[in-house]
mmCIF file of C-alpha atoms in Angstrom:
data_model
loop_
_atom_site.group_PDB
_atom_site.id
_atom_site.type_symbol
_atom_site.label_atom_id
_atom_site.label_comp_id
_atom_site.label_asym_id
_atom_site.label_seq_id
_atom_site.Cartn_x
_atom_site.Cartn_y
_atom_site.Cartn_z
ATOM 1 C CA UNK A 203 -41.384 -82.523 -15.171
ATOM 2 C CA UNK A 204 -44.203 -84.218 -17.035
ATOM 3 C CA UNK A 205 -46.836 -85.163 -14.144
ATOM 4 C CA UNK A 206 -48.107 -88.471 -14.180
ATOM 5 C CA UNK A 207 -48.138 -90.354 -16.853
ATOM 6 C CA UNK A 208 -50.901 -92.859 -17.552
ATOM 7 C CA UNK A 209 -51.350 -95.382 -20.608
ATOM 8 C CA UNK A 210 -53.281 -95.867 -22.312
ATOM 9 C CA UNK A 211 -55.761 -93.181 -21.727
ATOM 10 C CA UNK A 212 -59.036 -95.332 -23.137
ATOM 11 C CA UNK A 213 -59.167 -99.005 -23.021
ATOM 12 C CA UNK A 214 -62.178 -100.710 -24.328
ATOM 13 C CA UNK A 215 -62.098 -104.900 -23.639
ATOM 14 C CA UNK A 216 -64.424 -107.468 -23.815
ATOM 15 C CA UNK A 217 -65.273 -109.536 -20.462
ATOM 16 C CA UNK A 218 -62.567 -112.116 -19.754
ATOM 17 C CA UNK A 219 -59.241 -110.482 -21.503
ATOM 18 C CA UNK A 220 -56.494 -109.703 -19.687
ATOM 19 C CA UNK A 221 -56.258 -105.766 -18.659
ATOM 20 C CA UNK A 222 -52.956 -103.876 -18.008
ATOM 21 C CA UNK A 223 -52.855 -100.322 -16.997
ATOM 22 C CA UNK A 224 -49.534 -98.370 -16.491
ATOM 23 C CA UNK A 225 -47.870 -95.059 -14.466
ATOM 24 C CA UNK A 226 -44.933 -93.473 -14.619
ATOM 25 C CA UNK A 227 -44.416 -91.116 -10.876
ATOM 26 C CA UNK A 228 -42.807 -87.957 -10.778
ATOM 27 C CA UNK A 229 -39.371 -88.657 -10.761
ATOM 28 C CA UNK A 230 -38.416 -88.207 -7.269
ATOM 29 C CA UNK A 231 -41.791 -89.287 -5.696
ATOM 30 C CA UNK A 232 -41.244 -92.099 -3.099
ATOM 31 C CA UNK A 233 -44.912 -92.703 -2.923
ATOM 32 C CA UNK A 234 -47.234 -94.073 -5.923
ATOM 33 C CA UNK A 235 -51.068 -94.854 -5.180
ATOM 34 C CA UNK A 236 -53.734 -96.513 -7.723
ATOM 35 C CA UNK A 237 -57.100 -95.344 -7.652
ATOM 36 C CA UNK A 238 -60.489 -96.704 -9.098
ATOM 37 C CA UNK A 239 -62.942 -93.919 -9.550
ATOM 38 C CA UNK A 240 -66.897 -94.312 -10.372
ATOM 39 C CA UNK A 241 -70.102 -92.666 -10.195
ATOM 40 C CA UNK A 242 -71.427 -95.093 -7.829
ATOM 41 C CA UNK A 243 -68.321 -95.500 -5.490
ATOM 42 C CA UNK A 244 -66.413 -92.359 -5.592
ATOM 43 C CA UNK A 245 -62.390 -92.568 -5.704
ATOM 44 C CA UNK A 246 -61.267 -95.872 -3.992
ATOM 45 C CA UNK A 247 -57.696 -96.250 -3.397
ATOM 46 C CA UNK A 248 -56.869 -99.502 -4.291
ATOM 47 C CA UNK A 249 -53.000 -99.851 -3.409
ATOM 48 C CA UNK A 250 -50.500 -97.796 -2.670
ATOM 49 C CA UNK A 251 -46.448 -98.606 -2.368
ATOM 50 C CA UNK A 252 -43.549 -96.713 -0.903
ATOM 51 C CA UNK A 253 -40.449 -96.758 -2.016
ATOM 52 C CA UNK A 254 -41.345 -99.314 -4.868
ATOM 53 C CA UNK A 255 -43.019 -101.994 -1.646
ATOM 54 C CA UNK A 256 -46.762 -102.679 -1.515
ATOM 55 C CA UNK A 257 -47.923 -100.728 1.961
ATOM 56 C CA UNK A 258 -51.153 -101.713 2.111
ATOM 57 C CA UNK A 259 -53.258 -103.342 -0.923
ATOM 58 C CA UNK A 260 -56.762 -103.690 1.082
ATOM 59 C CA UNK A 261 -58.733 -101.548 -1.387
ATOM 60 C CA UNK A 262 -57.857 -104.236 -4.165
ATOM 61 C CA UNK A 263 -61.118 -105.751 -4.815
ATOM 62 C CA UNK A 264 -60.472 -108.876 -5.518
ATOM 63 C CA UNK A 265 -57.927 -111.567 -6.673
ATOM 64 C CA UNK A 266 -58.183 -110.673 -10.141
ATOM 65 C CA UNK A 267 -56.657 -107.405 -9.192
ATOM 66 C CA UNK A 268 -52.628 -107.066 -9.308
ATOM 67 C CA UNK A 269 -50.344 -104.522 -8.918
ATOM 68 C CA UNK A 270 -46.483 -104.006 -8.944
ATOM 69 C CA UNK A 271 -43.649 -101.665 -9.177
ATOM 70 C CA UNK A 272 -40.993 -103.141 -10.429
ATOM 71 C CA UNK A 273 -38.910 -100.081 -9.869
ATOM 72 C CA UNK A 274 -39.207 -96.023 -8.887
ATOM 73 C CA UNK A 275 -40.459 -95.057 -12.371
ATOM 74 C CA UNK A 276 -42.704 -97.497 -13.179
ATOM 75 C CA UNK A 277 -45.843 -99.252 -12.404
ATOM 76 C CA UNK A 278 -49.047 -102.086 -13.137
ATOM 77 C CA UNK A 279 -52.214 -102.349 -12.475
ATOM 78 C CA UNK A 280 -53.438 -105.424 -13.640
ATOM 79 C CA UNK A 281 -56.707 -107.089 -14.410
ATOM 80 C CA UNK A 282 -57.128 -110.541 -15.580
ATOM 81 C CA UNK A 283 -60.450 -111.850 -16.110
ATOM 82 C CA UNK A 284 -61.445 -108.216 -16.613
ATOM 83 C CA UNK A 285 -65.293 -108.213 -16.151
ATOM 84 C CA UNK A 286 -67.714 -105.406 -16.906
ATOM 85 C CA UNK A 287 -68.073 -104.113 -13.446
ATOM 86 C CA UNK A 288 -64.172 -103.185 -13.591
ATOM 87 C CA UNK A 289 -65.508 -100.360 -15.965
ATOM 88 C CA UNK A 290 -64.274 -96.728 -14.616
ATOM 89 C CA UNK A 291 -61.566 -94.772 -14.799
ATOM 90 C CA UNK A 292 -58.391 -95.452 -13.049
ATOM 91 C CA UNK A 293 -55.986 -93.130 -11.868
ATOM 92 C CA UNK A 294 -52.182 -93.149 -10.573
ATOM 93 C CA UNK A 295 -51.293 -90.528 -8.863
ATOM 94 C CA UNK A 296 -47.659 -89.894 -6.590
ATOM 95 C CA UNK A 297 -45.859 -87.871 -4.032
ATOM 96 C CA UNK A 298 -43.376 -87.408 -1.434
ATOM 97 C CA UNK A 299 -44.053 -88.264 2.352
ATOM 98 C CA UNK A 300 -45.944 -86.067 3.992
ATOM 99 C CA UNK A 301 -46.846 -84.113 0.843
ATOM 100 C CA UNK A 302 -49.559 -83.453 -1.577
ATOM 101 C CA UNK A 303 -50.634 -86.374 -4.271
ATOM 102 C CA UNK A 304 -50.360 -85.558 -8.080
ATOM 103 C CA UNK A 305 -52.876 -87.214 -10.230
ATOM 104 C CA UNK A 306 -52.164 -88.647 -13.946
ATOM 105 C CA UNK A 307 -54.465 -88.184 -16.076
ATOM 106 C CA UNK A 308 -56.991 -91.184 -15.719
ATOM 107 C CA UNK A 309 -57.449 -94.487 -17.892
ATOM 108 C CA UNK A 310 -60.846 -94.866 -18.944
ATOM 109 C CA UNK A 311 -61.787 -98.478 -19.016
ATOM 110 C CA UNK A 312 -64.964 -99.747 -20.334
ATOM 111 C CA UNK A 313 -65.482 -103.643 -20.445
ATOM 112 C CA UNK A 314 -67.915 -105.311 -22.434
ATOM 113 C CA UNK B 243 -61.525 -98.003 10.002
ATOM 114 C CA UNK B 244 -61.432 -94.455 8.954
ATOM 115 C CA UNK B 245 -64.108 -93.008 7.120
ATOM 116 C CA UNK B 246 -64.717 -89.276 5.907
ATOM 117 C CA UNK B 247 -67.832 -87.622 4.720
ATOM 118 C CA UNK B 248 -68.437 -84.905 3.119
ATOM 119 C CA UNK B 249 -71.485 -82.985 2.694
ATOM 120 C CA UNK B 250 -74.129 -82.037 0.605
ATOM 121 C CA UNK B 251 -73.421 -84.380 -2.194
ATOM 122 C CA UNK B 252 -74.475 -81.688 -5.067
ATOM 123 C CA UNK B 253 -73.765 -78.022 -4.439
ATOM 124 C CA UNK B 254 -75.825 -76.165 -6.992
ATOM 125 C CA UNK B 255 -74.776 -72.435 -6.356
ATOM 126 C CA UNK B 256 -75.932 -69.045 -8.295
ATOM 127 C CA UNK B 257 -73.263 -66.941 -9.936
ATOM 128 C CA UNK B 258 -71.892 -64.572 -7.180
ATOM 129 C CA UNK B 259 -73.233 -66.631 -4.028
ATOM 130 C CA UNK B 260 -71.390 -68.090 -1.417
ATOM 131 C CA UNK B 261 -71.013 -71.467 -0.618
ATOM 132 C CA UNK B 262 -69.241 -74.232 2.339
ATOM 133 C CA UNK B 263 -68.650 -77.429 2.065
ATOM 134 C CA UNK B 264 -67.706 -79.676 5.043
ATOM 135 C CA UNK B 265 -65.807 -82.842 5.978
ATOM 136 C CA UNK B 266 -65.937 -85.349 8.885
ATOM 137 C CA UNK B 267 -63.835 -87.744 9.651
ATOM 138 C CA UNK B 268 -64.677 -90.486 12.308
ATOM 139 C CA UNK B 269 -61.234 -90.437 13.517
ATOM 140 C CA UNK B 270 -58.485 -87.985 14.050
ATOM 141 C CA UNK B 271 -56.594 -86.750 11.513
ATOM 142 C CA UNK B 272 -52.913 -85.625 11.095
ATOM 143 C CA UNK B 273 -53.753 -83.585 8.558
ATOM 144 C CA UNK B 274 -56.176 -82.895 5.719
ATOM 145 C CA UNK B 275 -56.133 -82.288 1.995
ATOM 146 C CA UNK B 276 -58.683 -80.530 -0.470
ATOM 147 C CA UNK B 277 -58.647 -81.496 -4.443
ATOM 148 C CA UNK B 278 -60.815 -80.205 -7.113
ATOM 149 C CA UNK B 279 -61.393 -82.319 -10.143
ATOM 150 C CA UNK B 280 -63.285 -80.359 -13.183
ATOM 151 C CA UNK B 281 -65.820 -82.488 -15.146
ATOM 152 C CA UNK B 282 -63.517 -85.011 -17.511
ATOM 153 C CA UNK B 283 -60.434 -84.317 -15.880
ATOM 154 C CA UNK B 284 -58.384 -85.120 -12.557
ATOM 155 C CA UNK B 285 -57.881 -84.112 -8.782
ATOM 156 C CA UNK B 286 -55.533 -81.573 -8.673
ATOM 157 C CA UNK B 287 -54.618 -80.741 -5.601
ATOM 158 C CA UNK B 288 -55.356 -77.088 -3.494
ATOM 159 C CA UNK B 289 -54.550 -77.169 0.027
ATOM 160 C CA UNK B 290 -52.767 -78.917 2.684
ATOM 161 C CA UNK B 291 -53.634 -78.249 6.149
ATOM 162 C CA UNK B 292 -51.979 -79.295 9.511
ATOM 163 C CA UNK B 293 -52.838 -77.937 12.543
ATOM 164 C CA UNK B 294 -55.645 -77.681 14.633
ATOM 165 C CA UNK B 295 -57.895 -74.504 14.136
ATOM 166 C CA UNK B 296 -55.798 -73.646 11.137
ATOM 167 C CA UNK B 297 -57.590 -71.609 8.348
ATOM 168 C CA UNK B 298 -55.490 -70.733 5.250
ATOM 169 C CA UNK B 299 -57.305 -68.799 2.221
ATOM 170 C CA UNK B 300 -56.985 -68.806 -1.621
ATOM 171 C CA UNK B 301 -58.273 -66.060 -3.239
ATOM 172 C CA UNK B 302 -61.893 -66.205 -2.612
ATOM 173 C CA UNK B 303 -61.285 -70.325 -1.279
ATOM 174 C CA UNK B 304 -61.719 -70.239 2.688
ATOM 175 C CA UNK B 305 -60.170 -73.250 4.342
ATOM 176 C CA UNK B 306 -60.281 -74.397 7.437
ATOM 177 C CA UNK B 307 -59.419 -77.486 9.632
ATOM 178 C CA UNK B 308 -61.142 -78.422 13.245
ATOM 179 C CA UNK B 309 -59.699 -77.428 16.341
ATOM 180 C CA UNK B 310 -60.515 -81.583 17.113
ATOM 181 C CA UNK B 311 -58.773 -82.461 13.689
ATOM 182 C CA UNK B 312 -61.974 -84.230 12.947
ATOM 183 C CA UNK B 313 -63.897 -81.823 10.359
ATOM 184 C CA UNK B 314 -62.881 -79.290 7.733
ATOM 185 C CA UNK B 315 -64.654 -77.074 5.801
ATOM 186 C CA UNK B 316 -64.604 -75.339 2.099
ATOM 187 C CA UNK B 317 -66.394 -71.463 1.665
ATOM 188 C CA UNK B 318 -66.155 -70.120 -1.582
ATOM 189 C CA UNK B 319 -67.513 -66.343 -1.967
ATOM 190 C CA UNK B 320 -68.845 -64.888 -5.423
ATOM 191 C CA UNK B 321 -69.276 -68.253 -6.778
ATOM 192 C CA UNK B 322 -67.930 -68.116 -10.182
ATOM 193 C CA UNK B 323 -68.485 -70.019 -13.651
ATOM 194 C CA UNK B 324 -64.489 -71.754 -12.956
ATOM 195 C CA UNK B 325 -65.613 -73.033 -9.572
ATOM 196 C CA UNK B 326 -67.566 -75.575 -11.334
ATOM 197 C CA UNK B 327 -66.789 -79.208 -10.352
ATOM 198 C CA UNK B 328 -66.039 -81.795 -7.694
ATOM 199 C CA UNK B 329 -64.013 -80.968 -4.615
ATOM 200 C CA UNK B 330 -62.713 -83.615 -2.456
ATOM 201 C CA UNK B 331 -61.247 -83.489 0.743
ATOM 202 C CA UNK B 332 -58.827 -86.248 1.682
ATOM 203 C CA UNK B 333 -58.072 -87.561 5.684
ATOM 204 C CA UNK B 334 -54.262 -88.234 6.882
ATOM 205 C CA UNK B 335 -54.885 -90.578 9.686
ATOM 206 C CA UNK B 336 -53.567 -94.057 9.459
ATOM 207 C CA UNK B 337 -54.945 -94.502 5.535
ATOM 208 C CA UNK B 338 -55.318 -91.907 3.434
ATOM 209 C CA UNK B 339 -59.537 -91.776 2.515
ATOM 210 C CA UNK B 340 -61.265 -89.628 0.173
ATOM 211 C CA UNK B 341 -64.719 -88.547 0.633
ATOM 212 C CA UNK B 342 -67.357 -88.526 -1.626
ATOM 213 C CA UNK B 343 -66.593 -85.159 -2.784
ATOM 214 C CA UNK B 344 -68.890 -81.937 -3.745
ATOM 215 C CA UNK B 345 -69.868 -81.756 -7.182
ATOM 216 C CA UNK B 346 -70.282 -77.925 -7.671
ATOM 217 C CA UNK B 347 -72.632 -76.222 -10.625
ATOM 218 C CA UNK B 348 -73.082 -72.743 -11.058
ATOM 219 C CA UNK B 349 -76.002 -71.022 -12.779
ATOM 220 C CA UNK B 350 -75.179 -67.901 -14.682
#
């Protein structure tokens, strides 16, 4: 299997734009979290779904955070007005219940 | 809510000494999880552990978990130049929670 996959890997923005971030699972994974990561805050989990349903989304800062899963190999993470704040990297990671969480590889997003 | 912390922040660790990390939760947890993420990269994940008291080892990586399920700890013996980075330990209660993490240097 290929991991995680995360795209892109590096998005640069200016404040205001509309931000989307994307993850492919490990095909069989039941589980997908999204995570926000920075020097200030550490890793956050933002939202995590099972079985393609939003569990809990109470790490999601703020309304102009979205996620979805449309299905089991795909997901968003969406940012619209981005501001510069949302700078950091952001990471999808997935797993089976129960079991350990594999991390893709991080987007960097910087916001200007 | 759940909350774990993990202590000291910054580990900075000579070549060939030892070293322990800890985590405490505020709650009980079903289980526990350690990560290590090297500098640029991502957590990758080490160890799982389940039960209370349990201590599993990697090579010269000492886990252990509570006998409360409240606290675990990370030893590593002869520090070496690939320990180098940030290792998290993550809390199974009700919400999975990451602490803080450990951000490991060694000097040669």
């Amino acid at each position: 299997d290929a991991g995680v996959i995360q795209s892109p890997r590096h998005e640069v923005t200016e404040m205001g734009q509309e931000v989307t971030l994307r993850c492919k699972p490990i095909s069989g994974h039941d589980y997908l979290f999204w995570y926000r990561q920075t020097m200030m805050r550490g890793l956050e989990l933002l939202i995590y779904f099972n079985n393609n349903v939003p569990i809990d989304d109470s790490g999601m800062p703020e309304d102009r955070f979205s996620a979805k899963m449309p299905n089991a190999s795909f997901s968003t993470l969406k940012i619209q007005p981005s501001e510069p704040r949302d700078s950091a990297v952001y990471f999808c990671a997935s797993s089976r219940v129960g079991y350990e969480q594999y991390f893709g590889p991080g987007t960097r997003l910087t916001v200007t | 809510g759940q909350q774990v912390m993990q202590i000291p922040q910054y580990q900075h660790v000579q070549e060939g000494e030892d070293f322990t990390t800890y985590c405490n939760s505020s709650t009980t947890l079903s289980n526990i999880q350690w990560y290590k993420q090297r500098p640029g990269g991502h957590p990758v994940f080490l160890i799982q552990l389940v039960k209370s008291g349990e201590v599993k080892k990697q090579k010269r990586l000492t886990f252990q978990f509570g006998e409360a399920k409240k606290n675990s700890s990370l030893h590593i013996t002869a520090t070496q130049t690939t320990d180098v980075g940030t290792y998290f330990c993550a809390g199974s209660g009700y919400k999975l929670s990451f602490g803080a993490g450990t951000t490991v240097t060694v000097r040669a």
